[in-house]
Structure formats: structure tokens, C-alpha cells
XYZ file of C-alpha atoms in Angstrom:
404
model
C -11.967 2.915 21.039
C -8.780 1.876 19.669
C -7.660 1.441 23.140
C -10.932 -0.880 24.403
C -10.923 -3.000 21.481
C -7.585 -3.860 21.551
C -8.081 -4.935 25.546
C -11.068 -6.723 24.342
C -9.253 -8.088 21.870
C -6.713 -9.275 24.622
C -8.857 -10.110 27.090
C -11.159 -12.220 25.070
C -7.330 -14.086 24.222
C -6.519 -14.425 27.634
C -9.035 -16.381 29.323
C -9.310 -18.760 26.595
C -6.060 -19.526 26.977
C -6.334 -19.128 31.257
C -8.193 -22.927 30.031
C -4.811 -24.481 29.819
C -3.763 -23.106 32.892
C -7.027 -23.905 34.770
C -7.706 -28.357 33.636
C -4.190 -28.014 35.757
C -4.699 -25.520 38.567
C -7.711 -24.208 39.454
C -6.537 -22.183 42.991
C -8.490 -19.857 43.518
C -5.118 -16.878 43.914
C -2.453 -18.978 40.598
C -5.933 -17.692 38.881
C -5.916 -14.444 40.967
C -2.084 -13.987 39.796
C -2.594 -14.683 35.510
C -5.567 -11.864 35.364
C -2.720 -9.877 37.447
C -0.030 -10.451 35.464
C -2.072 -9.881 32.237
C -2.981 -5.980 33.368
C -0.067 -4.767 34.468
C 1.650 -6.408 31.555
C -1.919 -4.328 29.659
C -1.504 -1.198 31.837
C 2.438 -0.548 31.281
C 1.899 -0.104 27.862
C -1.001 1.523 27.817
C 1.220 3.972 29.863
C 4.094 4.297 28.789
C 2.582 5.012 24.887
C 0.081 7.703 25.888
C 2.867 9.166 28.025
C 5.161 8.633 24.812
C 2.876 10.281 22.685
C 2.399 7.162 20.116
C 5.865 6.372 19.413
C 7.565 3.743 19.207
C 11.158 4.392 21.287
C 12.464 3.731 24.818
C 10.194 2.599 26.935
C 7.080 2.491 25.022
C 9.409 -0.194 22.657
C 10.235 -2.790 25.534
C 6.802 -2.303 27.061
C 5.409 -3.619 23.698
C 7.324 -6.615 23.541
C 6.383 -7.902 27.103
C 3.296 -8.004 25.512
C 4.043 -9.804 22.194
C 5.852 -12.111 24.090
C 3.132 -13.004 26.517
C 0.012 -12.881 23.148
C 1.396 -15.558 21.025
C 2.528 -17.202 24.935
C -0.874 -16.905 24.400
C -2.681 -17.630 20.730
C -0.221 -20.588 20.928
C -3.122 -21.726 24.078
C -5.836 -20.504 22.097
C -4.609 -23.072 19.346
C -4.529 -26.074 20.606
C -7.567 -25.216 23.615
C -9.643 -24.387 20.432
C -8.568 -27.736 18.471
C -9.945 -29.340 21.450
C -12.495 -27.777 21.978
C -13.525 -28.751 18.832
C -12.618 -32.780 18.820
C -14.245 -32.114 22.993
C -17.522 -30.463 20.465
C -18.116 -33.764 18.150
C -17.782 -36.470 20.846
C -20.601 -34.222 22.582
C -22.530 -34.887 19.501
C -21.453 -38.836 18.708
C -22.979 -39.568 22.314
C -25.954 -37.945 21.536
C -27.244 -39.063 18.361
C -25.946 -42.335 20.559
C -29.571 -41.650 22.208
C -27.446 -41.188 26.077
C -27.264 -36.582 25.601
C -25.308 -34.007 24.465
C -22.480 -34.419 27.828
C -19.001 -32.881 25.921
C -15.561 -34.254 27.900
C -13.666 -32.609 30.308
C -10.464 -31.185 29.209
C -7.062 -33.298 29.113
C -3.885 -31.982 31.375
C -1.962 -33.796 28.447
C -3.346 -31.820 26.006
C -2.773 -28.305 27.949
C 0.687 -29.599 29.327
C 1.417 -29.609 26.250
C 0.721 -26.233 25.169
C 1.992 -24.817 27.797
C 5.452 -26.637 26.565
C 5.341 -24.932 23.544
C 4.118 -21.608 24.578
C 6.997 -21.260 26.843
C 9.174 -21.021 22.897
C 8.007 -18.092 21.248
C 8.011 -16.067 24.545
C 11.110 -17.107 25.297
C 11.688 -16.220 22.364
C 10.928 -12.863 21.895
C 12.664 -12.374 25.267
C 15.907 -13.625 24.111
C 15.261 -11.546 20.497
C 14.709 -8.357 23.121
C 17.263 -8.838 25.762
C 19.854 -10.020 23.473
C 19.422 -11.324 19.605
C 19.317 -7.941 19.300
C 22.548 -7.586 19.453
C 23.188 -10.993 18.050
C 25.815 -9.774 14.761
C 25.857 -11.687 11.749
C 28.751 -11.623 8.940
C 27.175 -13.253 6.191
C 29.485 -13.621 3.151
C 28.166 -14.507 -1.115
C 30.345 -14.935 -3.033
C 29.111 -12.949 -6.702
C 29.809 -13.955 -10.349
C 30.716 -11.282 -13.023
C 31.600 -11.833 -16.784
C 32.290 -8.409 -17.302
C 33.801 -7.823 -14.015
C 36.875 -5.332 -14.840
C 40.223 -8.103 -14.092
C 41.516 -5.779 -11.849
C 38.398 -5.929 -10.022
C 38.636 -9.296 -9.381
C 38.455 -10.567 -6.382
C 37.268 -6.619 -4.781
C 35.932 -7.542 -1.088
C 33.016 -4.908 -0.115
C 30.944 -4.570 3.656
C 27.276 -3.812 3.684
C 25.857 -2.558 6.806
C 22.448 -0.703 6.374
C 19.609 0.534 8.792
C 21.894 1.587 12.226
C 17.996 3.027 14.037
C 20.456 4.819 16.144
C 17.769 6.389 18.267
C 17.384 2.453 19.755
C 20.428 2.052 20.460
C 20.782 0.819 24.849
C 24.488 -0.604 25.720
C 27.143 0.487 23.824
C 29.364 -2.267 23.896
C 27.047 -4.449 22.710
C 27.399 -1.742 18.941
C 30.727 -0.852 19.600
C 30.903 -4.766 19.102
C 29.270 -5.024 16.150
C 31.398 -1.344 14.837
C 34.723 -3.303 15.864
C 33.046 -6.765 13.611
C 32.663 -4.621 11.287
C 36.326 -3.038 10.667
C 37.683 -6.732 11.828
C 36.391 -8.043 7.673
C 39.198 -5.633 6.569
C 37.466 -4.926 3.144
C 38.529 -3.132 -0.097
C 34.875 -0.937 0.049
C 31.707 0.133 2.672
C 28.564 1.008 2.416
C 25.969 1.789 4.215
C 22.415 1.480 2.223
C 19.585 3.865 4.779
C 18.595 4.775 7.576
C 20.879 5.709 10.267
C 18.388 7.563 12.484
C 15.604 6.938 14.172
C 14.272 10.568 13.683
C 16.841 12.648 14.744
C 19.838 13.904 13.892
C 20.167 14.202 17.614
C 19.863 10.305 17.812
C 23.551 9.877 16.056
C 25.725 12.638 18.843
C 26.672 9.979 21.086
C 27.426 7.342 18.169
C 29.223 9.238 16.038
C 33.138 9.078 17.353
C 32.044 5.177 17.367
C 31.546 5.064 13.545
C 33.922 7.379 12.599
C 35.950 4.372 13.140
C 33.968 2.832 9.915
C 37.465 3.689 7.818
C 37.767 1.107 4.475
C 40.792 1.319 2.189
C 38.587 3.013 -0.831
C 35.980 4.881 1.154
C 32.787 4.472 2.843
C 30.489 5.832 1.159
C 26.661 6.421 2.049
C 23.233 6.576 1.088
C 19.924 7.959 3.069
C 16.782 5.694 4.597
C 13.705 6.805 4.831
C 13.919 7.515 7.849
C 16.887 9.138 8.031
C 13.859 12.814 6.293
C 12.804 13.319 9.847
C 9.356 12.557 7.238
C 7.621 10.540 11.181
C 7.528 13.521 13.652
C 5.681 16.154 13.922
C 8.472 19.591 13.308
C 7.879 23.403 14.529
C 8.384 24.581 11.320
C 8.759 23.426 7.674
C 12.955 25.498 8.342
C 13.212 22.964 11.984
C 13.194 19.669 9.639
C 15.477 21.135 6.100
C 17.832 21.635 9.609
C 17.722 18.343 10.404
C 18.378 16.887 7.411
C 20.778 18.978 6.695
C 22.204 18.205 10.269
C 22.870 14.064 9.048
C 24.204 14.867 5.527
C 26.396 16.687 8.307
C 27.263 14.188 9.868
C 27.734 11.271 7.513
C 30.236 13.752 6.102
C 32.000 14.835 10.000
C 32.152 10.245 10.392
C 33.980 10.666 6.810
C 31.548 8.871 4.831
C 30.693 9.781 0.764
C 26.888 10.308 1.169
C 25.697 9.610 -2.225
C 22.010 11.881 -3.339
C 21.568 11.038 -6.315
C 25.119 10.896 -7.521
C 27.802 8.381 -8.723
C 31.507 7.763 -7.654
C 34.016 5.687 -9.500
C 36.376 4.060 -8.207
C 39.615 3.105 -10.014
C 42.265 0.404 -10.204
C 44.670 -0.739 -12.041
C 43.625 1.632 -14.340
C 39.980 0.100 -14.490
C 36.603 1.527 -12.966
C 34.116 0.238 -11.271
C 30.567 2.602 -11.127
C 29.167 3.570 -7.763
C 25.453 4.853 -7.576
C 24.024 5.848 -4.855
C 19.736 7.342 -4.441
C 17.454 8.837 -2.146
C 15.544 6.978 -0.955
C 12.657 5.779 -3.347
C 10.421 3.284 -2.123
C 6.921 1.389 -3.222
C 3.977 2.570 -2.063
C 3.166 5.735 0.696
C 7.160 5.864 1.401
C 10.130 8.985 0.629
C 10.104 9.068 -3.658
C 12.782 10.476 -3.172
C 15.613 8.858 -5.487
C 16.508 10.068 -9.182
C 17.998 6.657 -10.730
C 18.370 8.926 -14.310
C 19.973 11.276 -12.165
C 22.126 9.661 -10.406
C 23.402 7.469 -13.845
C 25.152 10.689 -15.126
C 27.234 10.184 -18.023
C 27.478 6.619 -16.124
C 28.549 4.724 -19.660
C 26.141 1.786 -20.264
C 29.776 -0.223 -20.380
C 30.052 0.640 -16.467
C 30.360 -2.218 -14.440
C 27.405 -0.492 -11.477
C 26.357 -1.078 -8.443
C 24.128 0.634 -7.228
C 23.007 1.457 -3.347
C 19.206 2.404 -2.623
C 17.490 1.961 0.359
C 14.519 -0.237 -1.105
C 14.583 -2.765 -2.194
C 11.371 -2.115 -3.498
C 12.571 0.266 -6.828
C 15.169 -3.055 -7.613
C 11.605 -4.669 -8.042
C 9.375 -1.333 -10.113
C 12.717 0.796 -11.405
C 16.634 -0.941 -12.043
C 15.811 -4.335 -12.236
C 14.644 -3.333 -16.472
C 16.828 -0.283 -17.148
C 18.945 0.166 -19.649
C 21.529 1.053 -17.907
C 22.318 -2.092 -16.405
C 23.446 -2.056 -13.343
C 24.706 -5.163 -11.585
C 24.055 -5.075 -8.189
C 22.470 -3.372 -5.939
C 21.939 -3.043 -2.225
C 19.696 -2.282 -0.157
C 18.560 -2.752 2.833
C 14.656 -1.086 4.979
C 12.486 -4.595 6.097
C 15.160 -5.480 8.529
C 13.803 -8.756 7.792
C 11.146 -7.579 9.843
C 13.432 -9.168 12.990
C 11.375 -11.945 13.518
C 11.649 -14.905 10.971
C 13.135 -18.507 11.146
C 16.361 -19.611 8.649
C 17.730 -22.671 8.758
C 20.654 -21.771 6.007
C 19.649 -24.483 2.845
C 16.664 -25.269 4.812
C 14.315 -22.575 5.496
C 13.621 -19.325 5.266
C 10.288 -17.262 6.414
C 9.381 -14.444 8.244
C 6.275 -12.658 8.252
C 8.349 -9.811 5.768
C 7.577 -11.449 2.807
C 4.474 -10.588 2.068
C 5.538 -7.508 2.266
C 8.602 -7.716 -0.161
C 9.570 -9.695 -3.283
C 13.280 -9.828 -1.850
C 12.851 -9.137 2.124
C 16.822 -10.704 3.043
C 19.524 -12.085 0.995
C 21.026 -12.379 -2.176
C 18.075 -12.446 -5.620
C 19.088 -12.796 -8.950
C 16.744 -11.336 -11.922
C 17.198 -10.459 -15.481
C 20.705 -12.046 -14.945
C 21.662 -9.057 -11.811
C 21.243 -9.426 -8.166
C 20.523 -7.089 -5.464
C 21.936 -8.026 -2.130
C 18.517 -6.698 1.625
C 20.781 -6.666 4.117
C 18.930 -7.435 6.850
C 19.922 -3.955 9.252
C 23.076 -3.533 11.982
C 19.992 -2.214 14.333
C 16.537 -2.452 15.445
C 13.286 -0.753 14.889
C 9.927 -0.584 17.342
C 9.943 -4.015 18.936
C 13.462 -3.759 21.180
C 14.633 -7.275 19.637
C 15.241 -9.638 16.995
C 13.989 -13.145 16.819
C 15.582 -15.636 14.436
C 16.450 -12.510 11.869
C 19.836 -11.281 13.240
C 21.864 -7.973 12.683
C 23.510 -8.189 9.595
C 27.702 -7.639 7.541
C 27.371 -8.196 5.104
C 30.601 -9.680 3.048
C 30.774 -10.179 -0.600
C 33.424 -10.786 -2.670
C 32.751 -10.171 -6.590
C 34.487 -12.621 -8.734
C 35.181 -12.220 -12.716
C 33.789 -15.375 -14.546
C 30.517 -17.832 -14.174
C 29.868 -19.425 -11.319
C 31.058 -22.645 -10.592
C 28.135 -25.509 -11.178
């Protein structure tokens, strides 16, 4: 039934969108080719979905991306055709009132030409996102000021990556470029904020040696994300699921990453220190709530400067920003910025993610505390990124007050 509803919806959109093409060319072979492409696109998606058992990886991801590219383009056409039909309807009504009988004018070619031109924008953007954008790594630099930052850490530089999702990668050279870009930042410490894999620890087998090269003077610290627990696949037994998680934890250690499981560490410099607190995943709604902030911060002095690693930014909104421990800076990921949006620095920042998460990308400040939501290093489900590029965050800590 769900497939019938999906196909019916797609075909309705398709038939209506075809009016734009038909107003420019009424040849039967043009129409035949148009609907043949539709059937191939839908048929491939249904076939890949059924073959993958409903999973959203490898071939099914690309099939979904192609469907999305065509669907967004045709929705643009539908908007224009519907708008034109409204105008045609009222013109026909006005003629009927004038006594000449109802007769709507024909479609205008220039409207269809404009519609087709604009429809090409999302179509090309999605295809670019699938083949280029998903590896278009960006370094985003921030400077944050804190009055109580220990003097020894004034100018301290941290790097953050999140949401690797190694099971989605398909280009070793491009991923290696992103890893090298991270290393080129030469920061004092590196933090990874969860979702190393999509579901299974084995996804890191071919990438473990590459990510093992990620080093920093004061170490690499990591936490788990919701996908790391293997909750989204069926396991033959609970023992298999537990073994998968144990194997993933071991992978962090094998790469030289210090995995924090509701615990903390200290970074010391010239007799001063800051606390690095890491919680397991704590997400709003139905997401896993294994994070224990009280346990992770136990024995950390209230006066210590604290950086919290917590995968899901919902945790910051619901538990962290008002916590008595006063966590100065929280580093999160999880949202991916939905891998789709528009960002023009200083002018526009939009993604559908904003309707789900109050903090969905970049730096936010509330209660004199900061959170950085990393847009993610990898990708999931849709095998691409459009407007929201893979990110390496570099944050410099400064003592004092931010300049006006």
C-alpha cells in the first residue's frame, strides 16, 4: 500500500509537471521519453529498496538521490503550472461574467520556459551534492572569549569533527583529503563527537588505518553517537549487538582515540587545567538516553573550566545549558544540517533542520554558555550534501571579553 501511495503521488506530480514541457513540444516521442524516464527512476528506487531490505545505504541511497533530484525539479514546475492555472481560471471567469462564456486562455510558452529554467537549479544542485558536494570539506574557524579561561589556555586551539558515518563512504581519496585537511589545522587537541559508523563496527575496517593518522599534541578525544549502538539493524542475538558495540569501542582505542563513556579527563598546561567531559548519547524524543551528565562530571569542580562532548544538541537545550556545573562550551553534531540548505555568511542560514532542532549548525550562546553544532564530516541516507557542506570546526579559546 505504501508503494502504491508513493507511486500515485509521484505520478500525479509528474503528470502535472509535464504540462510545462507539453506547452513547448507536443511531439508524442517527447512525452513517451518523459514518462519512460519517470518509470525507470521510480522502478530503480523500488527495486533497490526491496533488494536492500529497506536499508538506506549504498545503491539505495543513490536511487533515492535521483528520485529526489527529479521530484524537486518537478515540484518547481508544479508551482508555476498551478500559479498559471489560477490566473487562467480567473481570466476565464471574467470572460464568463462579461457574457462571452467561460474560456480559459492557453498556457504561455514563456512561463513554461521560466519554470523549466528554475527547475534545473534544484535538479543540478542535488546531482552536484551527490557527486561532489558530499566531499566538499570546509574548515570553519571560530574565536570564543571566556573571562574565566585559565591563562595558560589563552589562544588554545581545538578541532572538532563529528558524524563520520564511515559505512557511507565510497571514495578513499576524497576521504583522505578531508582527514589531511583536519591534520593540517595543527590544533592542540582534536574532538570527535559521535557516529563513527552507520550501524556496525565492521564499517571502520577499511578506514581505521586512515583515521589512525589523526593526531594532536594533547590527544584525540571521542564519544559515541546514536548510530554507534547498532540500534537500527536487526541482530541475531543481544550478544551479537553487545559484541558489535565492544568492537567499536576497541576501534577507538586502536586508532589512539580516548573514548569518553560518561567520564572526564583533564588537560594540563603550565600548572593550570581544563576539564574535558564526555557523555554517551543523550537525544530528545525517541533517541537513546545513555548519557549521564552527573556521572560524567562527578568530582569535576564547579569552578573548573569545562568542555562537554555530547553528540545530540537536544541535550544542551534540555539538560546542559542550565546545569549548575556550568559547562562553558559544548561540542555536538548529529543534525548534519540535514545535508540540505542555504548558507550565505552574514545574510542567510536556513535548512529544514531548523524546524526539528533549535541548535542545528554553528555557534550558539545562551546563559553565557556556548555550543557548537558541527555539520558533520560524512553523510547518511541521502548520499550527498547541498548547501550544507562537510565541516571541520576549529575553535580558538581566548581569555577576556569579545571585542565589540
